[in-house]
Amino acid sequence: MKIPLSWLQEYVDIALPSADLADRLTMAGTEVKGIQVIGDGWENIVIGQIVAINPHPNADRLRLATIDLGTEQHTVVCGAPNLNLGDRVAFAYVGAQLIDGHSGEVFRLKPAKIRGVVSKGMACSEKELGISDSHEGIMVLPAEAPIGTPLAEYLGDTILDADITPNRPDCLCILGIAREAAALTRQSLPLPEVKYEQAGPPIDQQVSVEIAAPDLCPRYCASLITGIKVTESPLWMQQRLLKCGMRPINNIVDITNYVMLEYGQPLHAFDYQKIKGGKIIVRRPASGETITTLDGEERRLSQDMLVIADKEGPVAIAGVMGGAASEVASETTSILLEAANFNPANIHYTGRVLGMPSEACMRFERGIHPELVMPAIERATQLIVQLAGGEAARGLVDVYPGKAEPEPITLTTDQVKRLLGVDFSLDQIVGALTSLGFDCQEGASEVRAIAPYWRSDIHVAVDLIEEVARIMGYDNIPTTMLSQPIPRQTPDPILSLKQGVRDSIAGYGFQEVLTYSLTSLEMLNKLLPESGSVEPLPLRVANPMTLEQEYLRPDLRANLLAALSANMRYEEDSIKLFELGKVYLPKEKDLPDEPEMMCGVASGSRWGRSWHGGDDAFDFYDAKGAVEGLLSQLNIEASFVEGKDQSLHPLRQAAIVAGSNQLGVVGELHPKVSLAFEIPEAVYLFEINLSALLPFTLGHRIFQPVSPFPTMVRDIALVVDVGVTHQQATDIIRGFPLVKQVAIFDVYSGGQVASGKKSLAYSITFQSSTHTLTDEEVNKVQQKILDELSRELGADLRA
Amino acid sequence: MLQKLKALKANAIQELESIDIAKELESWRIRYLGKKSELTQILRSLASLPIEEKRAVGACANEVRAELEDNLRQKEQALQKAQLALSAQKESVDITLPGRSFPRGHLHPITQTLYEICDIFGSMGFRVMEGPEVEWDYYNFEALNIPEEHPARDVMSTSWIDYETDSGQRPMLLRTHTTSVTARTIETMSPPIRVVEPGRVYRYEASDATHTPMFHQIDGLVVDKGITMGDLKGTLYEFARRFFGEERKVRFRCDYFPFVEPGAEMAIECLNCGGEGCRLCGNSGWIEILGAGMTHPEVLRRGGIDPEVYTSFAFGMGIDRLPMLRHNIDDIRLFYGSDLRFLKQF
Ligand SMILES: [Zn+2]
């Protein structure tokens, strides 16, 4: 909302500097985002009149304009198409500071020789003066603009640009801001006196109004003005509209806009001659009904909208836009003026569905009050009579099915203190409310307040408390720390699990990334080594902004691999990334499951190239090592079993299993999937479902006593078939008594080991918790172990 | 005899000088100063000499011995020094070569910021709660006094889930704010309540330097007997003091959010211009940090909490903006671009 101070000042005395006023308004809820000073830097610009126009001797598109400044005349070269003899214009002397019409940059005007003709000074466009973006021609001033007067004196102004919150439609007008300013500076606000002669025949003989949908139209008022002349509106009005960001159109439309800006009530002017039967019906559209609106578009209406109709059909979409058929045009002589109130939600719905947001819409949908209708229609009728001539019919039509008596709200000083934490006196409370136009009845320690009609946002006591707080100033609310006991808290264990996992995985050298939760089907399909589509279909957004962000990710991999691929372009020779976040798994007729997942990927060399050497590539055991490290830190007993993840290499992957639950997978990415993500190297990946992991992390570790007796270590080397796994061997070894620990220290094939065989070398630690072991004891167990290994796995002891 | 001593001394010193290995010093010592050395022999034979000669030779021999011992000591020290210098050369390391690394990944700056914020509120007794990101219209809007067709919906352009009920409604959405968790908390917990609710939120918006369709927020809620707006102000000021520093000025002004009344907005003095006004702060000198207010009695009542018994405050804050301000990051999209060249800086 743009607020020219010159206009505001008609209602309220602004003694404060504009920056201070802006600050007061901002603190009290009307945020002033900008202060535009018109005429700042107009030092060498004065009002002149074009007294001669001559062709340029060397250029067809340019002309020579002689401009009279009262005491002197200047002839300048001018390229504007709108040069007219007698027009008053803004003349800039050499040295004036202007804005370049094309580049938008500030420059100082210098004498120039244009196509051989010396030009000292120029006639300015609105853009060159910084008034608007218009640069099609020079700015033409009103005929009464005083020649020779500095432009800043005549046109200068300060405009506040305020953000009005949706609860305050009453502030979407000059009068509303004036009320705020008056309350904040404790002034009273004199309202403009509205009086006009009602010289015509009574209105009810010429206009009738029927509200067929009173739920959507609480009030409809109309006035009738005959014998008017549609012309341009006076320049002072045009100037004000322009400063508020509206384009002048003609006097009638300008007046409706002007009153909307002044009072906050949208109005609509019909050409009375085009309203069939002089009858207005406010109703829901009939099935399939259409209307051609002012912008020339044919609109299909639905039955839950609202139209203004005459006997034959719709003449306007209520509160949103008028119809072309009843539009005020140059030949119009009678005006049926509408000021009405409509249901906010219905207007919001219509504006949204038809894609027609407008200034009127914005005010209706925020809930302006029906009482506003009357002062606004009187003011607009007065202006029409005054500026467009004509005769106002006697009386007004006023159909008001939604009239409601305002309810008083009781507020006690205790309630104020209870919520704000500060003891405002009843006097202070009443003073604040009264300054805002509330009708207050004081009791001993309470006030019964009736909100002024324009405050449609006041319903309950807390609404009054906010009014008191913002007028007294939020700075006067104390700053206190919470003094209540801290509530009993049971923290969600997933939170500390997530933090612990993040810290561990980052500790292993993985960089955390956060990727969008939304992705594309194309991206997800890259995870499939064979062509096909992900199943089940992930959750889809009905109104995706782009196709890259259409589906909610069912896993973290796709985005993470895309991130890996992108980073490889920057020649990082060792990349380790992880993400921890939710995935979204659709459920029937319910919100999706949102398990917390953690996925890590590694590619390239283990340490990067370094003078320490050892730039060998990552392999399966790096990924597995990270998982094992994490599981061990979380004290989870999990095993790695054959995996069946289709995005992973079929021979190089494992499922991570605890109890009967699969917690995740680890493995090498399927080469075809790597290719799909344009990753030229092997990728190692692990993915863990933290929500599934969580139950295994609860509870505490139980201390194992440390045996005081010495350990004995024996190394054995086995030769087994290549198909025999390390797990099989250790499971057997661990099953024997006295075996404290089993560590594999060599895996070897080839050389002296026969083909189809491999050698596994173990270091077995024996220990008893009751006595010192003897050699014989250990020899006996070791032999039993070897026998069992031989029997179960066909293992030979390697010499 | 004296001649002999002189020659002996000259010999010994010459030999000593040519020695450059420490262990040869011992054999030299044995040869010239040992029990069987010529010098010792001479000293032993003194007794058999006539008295005058005894005195002269004795003095001279002792002098020679002292001189040789002195020279030996010096030589020993010199060799030791040389030895040290030599081994220093061999054993020293080039301390400027890079160390063997224990590579550590970095947590994302948003994660770091969230942890920091949760720590600050945690120390004030707040518990962290999380809620679903795919949410019902009810918790995102209705429960928060934002019914259908409310203008407040316009500023939170919503991504709707492609799911329709049998009656053709589309009730599922990507939450537009973490305040949806507040609505759930009010419904499921009983007072006293003191929670913060961090998480991802979504808007139907095109990306640019200051917007992404997904970003992070944290909401907070306190419900208890006797909670006042002063407590809200105190809590938020304490947060600002700890996050932005003691000297950073704070502003608390009236603002509107449908689920609070009175409503407020907290801003801090612009970190870029210190309040003078610049492009970053839209020339106002202030940077809006969060929206807050006293929870609307209707919102409490709807969730089953009696506003006549309890009072409550709530606040909500964007997260992404904070590391942007702190680290001078000018494009929010960098957070979600996964570029290691960016992420490794934090
Ligand atoms: Zn700034």
Coordinates of N, CA and C in Angstrom, one line a residue, chain A residues 395-546:
Chain A
G395 N -31.9 10.1 -2.3 CA -31.8 8.8 -1.6 C -30.9 7.8 -2.1
L396 N -30.8 6.7 -1.4 CA -29.9 5.6 -1.8 C -30.7 4.3 -1.7
V397 N -30.3 3.4 -2.5 CA -30.8 2.0 -2.3 C -29.9 1.4 -1.3
D398 N -30.5 0.8 -0.2 CA -29.6 0.1 0.8 C -30.3 -1.2 1.2
V399 N -29.8 -2.3 0.7 CA -30.4 -3.6 1.1 C -29.3 -4.2 2.1
Y400 N -29.7 -4.5 3.3 CA -28.7 -4.8 4.3 C -29.2 -6.1 5.1
P401 N -29.2 -7.2 4.5 CA -29.7 -8.4 5.2 C -28.7 -8.9 6.3
G402 N -27.5 -8.4 6.2 CA -26.5 -9.0 7.1 C -26.2 -8.1 8.3
K403 N -27.1 -7.1 8.6 CA -26.8 -6.2 9.6 C -26.7 -6.9 11.0
A404 N -25.7 -6.6 11.7 CA -25.5 -7.2 13.0 C -25.1 -6.1 14.0
E405 N -25.6 -6.2 15.2 CA -25.2 -5.2 16.2 C -23.8 -5.6 16.7
P406 N -23.0 -4.6 16.8 CA -21.6 -4.9 17.3 C -21.7 -5.4 18.8
E407 N -21.0 -6.4 19.1 CA -21.0 -7.0 20.4 C -19.9 -6.3 21.3
P408 N -20.2 -5.9 22.5 CA -19.2 -5.4 23.3 C -18.3 -6.5 23.8
I409 N -17.0 -6.2 24.0 CA -16.1 -7.2 24.6 C -15.6 -6.7 25.9
T410 N -15.6 -7.5 26.9 CA -15.1 -7.1 28.2 C -13.6 -7.5 28.4
L411 N -12.9 -6.5 28.9 CA -11.5 -6.8 29.1 C -11.1 -6.2 30.5
T412 N -10.5 -7.1 31.3 CA -10.1 -6.6 32.6 C -8.6 -6.3 32.6
T413 N -8.2 -5.5 33.6 CA -6.8 -5.2 33.7 C -6.0 -6.5 34.0
D414 N -6.7 -7.4 34.8 CA -6.0 -8.7 35.1 C -5.7 -9.5 33.8
Q415 N -6.6 -9.5 32.9 CA -6.4 -10.2 31.7 C -5.2 -9.7 30.9
V416 N -5.1 -8.3 30.9 CA -4.0 -7.7 30.2 C -2.7 -8.1 30.9
K417 N -2.7 -8.1 32.2 CA -1.5 -8.4 32.9 C -1.1 -9.9 32.7
R418 N -2.1 -10.7 32.7 CA -1.9 -12.2 32.6 C -1.2 -12.5 31.3
L419 N -1.6 -11.8 30.2 CA -1.1 -12.2 28.9 C 0.2 -11.4 28.6
L420 N 0.3 -10.1 29.0 CA 1.4 -9.3 28.6 C 2.5 -9.3 29.6
G421 N 2.2 -9.6 30.9 CA 3.2 -9.6 31.9 C 3.5 -8.2 32.4
V422 N 2.6 -7.2 32.1 CA 2.9 -5.9 32.5 C 1.5 -5.3 33.0
D423 N 1.6 -4.4 34.0 CA 0.5 -3.9 34.7 C 0.1 -2.6 34.1
F424 N -0.7 -2.6 33.0 CA -1.2 -1.3 32.5 C -2.5 -0.9 33.3
S425 N -2.6 0.4 33.6 CA -3.8 0.8 34.3 C -5.0 0.8 33.4
L426 N -6.2 0.9 34.1 CA -7.4 0.9 33.3 C -7.4 2.2 32.4
D427 N -6.9 3.3 32.9 CA -6.8 4.5 32.2 C -6.0 4.3 30.9
Q428 N -4.9 3.7 31.1 CA -4.0 3.4 29.9 C -4.7 2.5 28.9
I429 N -5.4 1.5 29.4 CA -6.1 0.6 28.5 C -7.2 1.3 27.7
V430 N -8.0 2.0 28.5 CA -9.1 2.8 27.9 C -8.6 3.8 26.9
G431 N -7.5 4.5 27.3 CA -6.9 5.5 26.5 C -6.5 5.0 25.1
A432 N -5.8 3.8 25.2 CA -5.3 3.2 24.0 C -6.5 2.8 23.0
L433 N -7.5 2.2 23.7 CA -8.6 1.7 22.8 C -9.4 2.9 22.3
T434 N -9.6 3.9 23.1 CA -10.4 5.1 22.6 C -9.6 5.7 21.5
S435 N -8.3 5.8 21.5 CA -7.6 6.5 20.5 C -7.8 5.8 19.1
L436 N -8.1 4.5 19.2 CA -8.3 3.7 18.0 C -9.8 3.7 17.5
G437 N -10.6 4.5 18.3 CA -12.0 4.6 17.9 C -12.9 3.6 18.6
F438 N -12.4 2.9 19.6 CA -13.3 1.9 20.3 C -14.2 2.8 21.2
D439 N -15.4 2.2 21.3 CA -16.4 2.9 22.2 C -16.3 2.2 23.5
C440 N -15.8 2.9 24.6 CA -15.4 2.2 25.8 C -16.3 2.6 27.0
Q441 N -16.8 1.6 27.7 CA -17.5 1.8 28.9 C -16.7 1.3 30.1
E442 N -16.3 2.2 31.0 CA -15.4 1.8 32.0 C -16.1 1.2 33.2
G443 N -15.6 0.1 33.8 CA -16.1 -0.4 35.0 C -15.0 -0.1 36.1
A444 N -15.1 -0.9 37.2 CA -14.1 -0.7 38.3 C -12.7 -1.1 37.8
S445 N -12.6 -2.3 37.3 CA -11.3 -2.8 36.8 C -11.4 -3.4 35.4
E446 N -12.5 -3.1 34.7 CA -12.7 -3.7 33.4 C -13.3 -2.6 32.5
V447 N -13.2 -2.9 31.2 CA -13.8 -2.0 30.2 C -14.6 -2.9 29.3
R448 N -15.8 -2.3 28.9 CA -16.6 -2.9 27.9 C -16.4 -2.1 26.6
A449 N -15.8 -2.7 25.6 CA -15.4 -2.0 24.4 C -16.1 -2.5 23.2
I450 N -16.6 -1.5 22.4 CA -17.2 -1.9 21.2 C -16.3 -1.4 20.1
A451 N -15.9 -2.3 19.2 CA -15.0 -2.0 18.2 C -15.6 -1.0 17.2
P452 N -14.9 -0.1 16.6 CA -15.4 0.7 15.6 C -15.7 -0.1 14.3
Y453 N -16.7 0.3 13.5 CA -17.2 -0.6 12.5 C -16.1 -1.1 11.5
W454 N -15.0 -0.2 11.3 CA -14.0 -0.6 10.3 C -13.1 -1.7 10.8
R455 N -13.2 -2.0 12.1 CA -12.3 -3.1 12.7 C -12.9 -4.4 12.6
S456 N -13.0 -5.1 11.5 CA -13.6 -6.4 11.4 C -12.8 -7.5 12.0
D457 N -11.5 -7.1 12.5 CA -10.6 -8.2 13.0 C -10.7 -8.4 14.5
I458 N -11.6 -7.6 15.1 CA -11.7 -7.7 16.6 C -12.9 -8.6 17.0
H459 N -12.6 -9.7 17.7 CA -13.6 -10.6 18.1 C -13.6 -11.0 19.6
V460 N -12.4 -11.1 20.1 CA -12.3 -11.6 21.5 C -11.3 -10.8 22.3
A461 N -11.3 -11.0 23.6 CA -10.5 -10.2 24.5 C -9.0 -10.1 24.1
V462 N -8.4 -11.2 23.6 CA -7.0 -11.1 23.2 C -6.8 -10.1 22.0
D463 N -7.8 -10.0 21.2 CA -7.7 -9.0 20.1 C -7.5 -7.6 20.7
L464 N -8.3 -7.3 21.8 CA -8.2 -6.0 22.5 C -6.8 -5.9 23.1
I465 N -6.3 -7.0 23.7 CA -5.0 -6.9 24.4 C -3.9 -6.5 23.4
E466 N -4.0 -7.1 22.2 CA -3.0 -6.7 21.2 C -3.1 -5.2 20.8
E467 N -4.3 -4.7 20.7 CA -4.5 -3.3 20.5 C -3.8 -2.4 21.6
V468 N -4.1 -2.8 22.8 CA -3.5 -2.1 23.9 C -1.9 -2.2 23.8
A469 N -1.5 -3.4 23.6 CA 0.0 -3.6 23.6 C 0.7 -2.8 22.5
R470 N 0.0 -2.7 21.3 CA 0.8 -2.1 20.2 C 0.6 -0.5 20.3
I471 N -0.4 -0.1 20.9 CA -0.5 1.4 21.1 C 0.4 1.8 22.3
M472 N 0.4 1.0 23.3 CA 1.3 1.3 24.4 C 2.8 1.1 24.0
G473 N 3.0 0.3 23.0 CA 4.3 0.0 22.5 C 4.8 -1.3 23.0
Y474 N 5.3 -2.2 22.0 CA 5.8 -3.5 22.4 C 7.1 -3.3 23.2
D475 N 7.7 -2.1 23.1 CA 8.9 -1.8 23.9 C 8.6 -1.8 25.3
N476 N 7.3 -1.5 25.7 CA 7.0 -1.4 27.1 C 6.6 -2.7 27.7
I477 N 6.6 -3.8 26.9 CA 6.4 -5.1 27.5 C 7.8 -5.6 28.1
P478 N 7.7 -6.1 29.3 CA 9.0 -6.4 30.0 C 9.7 -7.6 29.3
T479 N 11.0 -7.8 29.6 CA 11.7 -8.9 29.0 C 12.0 -9.8 30.2
T480 N 11.3 -10.9 30.3 CA 11.5 -11.8 31.5 C 11.8 -13.2 31.0
M481 N 12.6 -13.9 31.8 CA 12.9 -15.3 31.5 C 11.8 -16.2 32.1
L482 N 11.6 -17.4 31.4 CA 10.6 -18.3 31.9 C 10.9 -18.7 33.3
S483 N 9.9 -18.6 34.2 CA 10.1 -18.9 35.6 C 9.5 -20.2 36.1
Q484 N 8.7 -20.8 35.2 CA 8.0 -22.0 35.6 C 9.1 -23.2 35.6
P485 N 8.8 -24.2 36.4 CA 9.7 -25.4 36.4 C 9.8 -26.0 35.0
I486 N 11.0 -26.5 34.7 CA 11.1 -27.1 33.4 C 10.2 -28.4 33.4
P487 N 9.4 -28.5 32.3 CA 8.5 -29.7 32.3 C 9.3 -31.0 32.3
R488 N 8.7 -32.1 32.7 CA 9.3 -33.4 32.6 C 9.4 -33.7 31.1
Q489 N 10.6 -34.1 30.7 CA 10.8 -34.4 29.3 C 11.3 -35.8 29.0
T490 N 10.7 -36.4 28.0 CA 11.2 -37.7 27.5 C 11.6 -37.5 26.1
P491 N 12.9 -37.3 25.9 CA 13.4 -37.0 24.5 C 13.2 -38.2 23.6
D492 N 12.9 -37.9 22.4 CA 12.7 -39.0 21.4 C 14.1 -39.6 21.1
P493 N 14.2 -40.9 21.3 CA 15.6 -41.5 21.1 C 16.1 -41.4 19.7
I494 N 15.2 -41.2 18.7 CA 15.7 -41.1 17.3 C 16.6 -39.9 17.1
L495 N 16.3 -38.8 17.9 CA 17.1 -37.6 17.8 C 18.6 -37.8 18.1
S496 N 18.8 -38.5 19.2 CA 20.2 -38.7 19.6 C 20.8 -39.7 18.7
L497 N 20.0 -40.7 18.2 CA 20.6 -41.6 17.3 C 21.0 -40.9 16.0
K498 N 20.2 -40.0 15.5 CA 20.5 -39.3 14.3 C 21.8 -38.5 14.4
Q499 N 21.9 -37.8 15.6 CA 23.1 -37.0 15.8 C 24.3 -37.9 15.9
G500 N 24.2 -39.0 16.6 CA 25.3 -39.9 16.8 C 25.8 -40.4 15.5
V501 N 24.8 -40.8 14.6 CA 25.2 -41.4 13.3 C 25.9 -40.3 12.5
R502 N 25.3 -39.2 12.5 CA 25.9 -38.1 11.7 C 27.4 -37.9 12.1
D503 N 27.6 -37.8 13.4 CA 28.9 -37.5 13.9 C 29.9 -38.6 13.5
S504 N 29.4 -39.9 13.7 CA 30.3 -41.0 13.3 C 30.6 -41.0 11.9
I505 N 29.6 -40.9 11.0 CA 29.9 -41.1 9.6 C 30.7 -39.9 9.1
A506 N 30.5 -38.7 9.6 CA 31.3 -37.6 9.3 C 32.8 -37.8 9.8
G507 N 32.8 -38.5 11.0 CA 34.1 -38.8 11.5 C 34.9 -39.8 10.6
Y508 N 34.2 -40.6 9.9 CA 34.9 -41.5 8.9 C 35.3 -40.8 7.6
G509 N 35.0 -39.5 7.6 CA 35.5 -38.8 6.4 C 34.4 -38.5 5.4
F510 N 33.1 -38.8 5.7 CA 32.1 -38.6 4.8 C 31.5 -37.2 5.0
Q511 N 31.3 -36.5 3.8 CA 30.8 -35.1 3.9 C 29.3 -35.2 3.9
E512 N 28.6 -34.5 4.8 CA 27.2 -34.4 4.8 C 26.6 -33.5 3.7
V513 N 25.6 -34.0 3.0 CA 24.9 -33.2 2.0 C 23.4 -33.2 2.4
L514 N 22.7 -32.2 2.0 CA 21.3 -32.2 2.1 C 20.7 -32.0 0.7
T515 N 19.9 -33.0 0.2 CA 19.4 -32.8 -1.1 C 17.8 -32.7 -1.0
Y516 N 17.2 -32.2 -2.1 CA 15.8 -32.0 -2.1 C 15.0 -33.3 -1.9
S517 N 13.9 -33.2 -1.1 CA 13.1 -34.4 -0.9 C 12.4 -34.8 -2.2
L518 N 12.2 -33.8 -3.1 CA 11.5 -34.1 -4.3 C 12.5 -34.4 -5.4
T519 N 12.1 -35.4 -6.3 CA 13.0 -35.7 -7.3 C 12.1 -36.1 -8.5
S520 N 12.8 -36.6 -9.6 CA 12.0 -37.0 -10.8 C 12.0 -38.5 -10.9
L521 N 11.0 -39.0 -11.6 CA 10.9 -40.4 -11.9 C 12.1 -40.9 -12.7
E522 N 12.5 -40.0 -13.6 CA 13.7 -40.3 -14.5 C 14.9 -40.6 -13.6
M523 N 15.1 -39.7 -12.6 CA 16.3 -39.9 -11.7 C 16.2 -41.2 -10.9
L524 N 15.0 -41.5 -10.4 CA 14.8 -42.7 -9.7 C 15.0 -44.0 -10.5
N525 N 14.5 -43.9 -11.8 CA 14.7 -45.0 -12.7 C 16.1 -45.4 -13.0
K526 N 17.0 -44.4 -12.9 CA 18.4 -44.7 -13.1 C 18.9 -45.7 -12.2
L527 N 18.2 -45.9 -11.0 CA 18.7 -46.9 -10.1 C 18.4 -48.3 -10.5
L528 N 17.6 -48.5 -11.6 CA 17.3 -49.8 -12.0 C 18.3 -50.2 -13.1
P529 N 19.0 -51.3 -13.0 CA 20.0 -51.7 -14.0 C 19.3 -52.1 -15.3
E530 N 18.1 -52.6 -15.2 CA 17.3 -53.0 -16.4 C 16.3 -51.9 -16.6
S531 N 15.8 -51.7 -17.8 CA 14.8 -50.7 -18.1 C 13.6 -51.1 -17.3
G532 N 12.8 -50.0 -16.9 CA 11.6 -50.3 -16.1 C 11.3 -49.1 -15.3
S533 N 10.4 -49.2 -14.4 CA 10.1 -48.0 -13.6 C 9.9 -48.4 -12.1
V534 N 10.3 -47.5 -11.2 CA 10.3 -47.8 -9.8 C 8.9 -48.3 -9.3
E535 N 9.0 -49.2 -8.5 CA 7.7 -49.7 -7.9 C 7.9 -49.9 -6.4
P536 N 6.9 -49.6 -5.6 CA 5.6 -48.9 -6.0 C 5.9 -47.5 -6.4
L537 N 5.0 -46.9 -7.2 CA 5.2 -45.5 -7.6 C 5.3 -44.6 -6.4
P538 N 6.3 -43.8 -6.3 CA 6.4 -42.9 -5.1 C 5.3 -41.9 -5.1
L539 N 5.2 -41.2 -4.0 CA 4.2 -40.2 -3.8 C 4.4 -39.0 -4.7
R540 N 3.4 -38.5 -5.4 CA 3.5 -37.5 -6.4 C 2.9 -36.2 -5.9
V541 N 3.6 -35.1 -6.3 CA 3.0 -33.8 -6.0 C 2.0 -33.4 -7.1
A542 N 0.9 -32.9 -6.8 CA -0.2 -32.7 -7.8 C 0.2 -31.4 -8.6
N543 N 0.9 -30.5 -8.0 CA 1.2 -29.3 -8.8 C 2.8 -29.1 -8.8
P544 N 3.5 -29.9 -9.4 CA 5.0 -29.8 -9.3 C 5.4 -28.5 -10.0
M545 N 6.4 -27.9 -9.4 CA 7.0 -26.6 -10.0 C 7.8 -27.0 -11.3
T546 N 8.6 -28.0 -11.2 CA 9.3 -28.5 -12.3 C 9.2 -30.0 -12.4

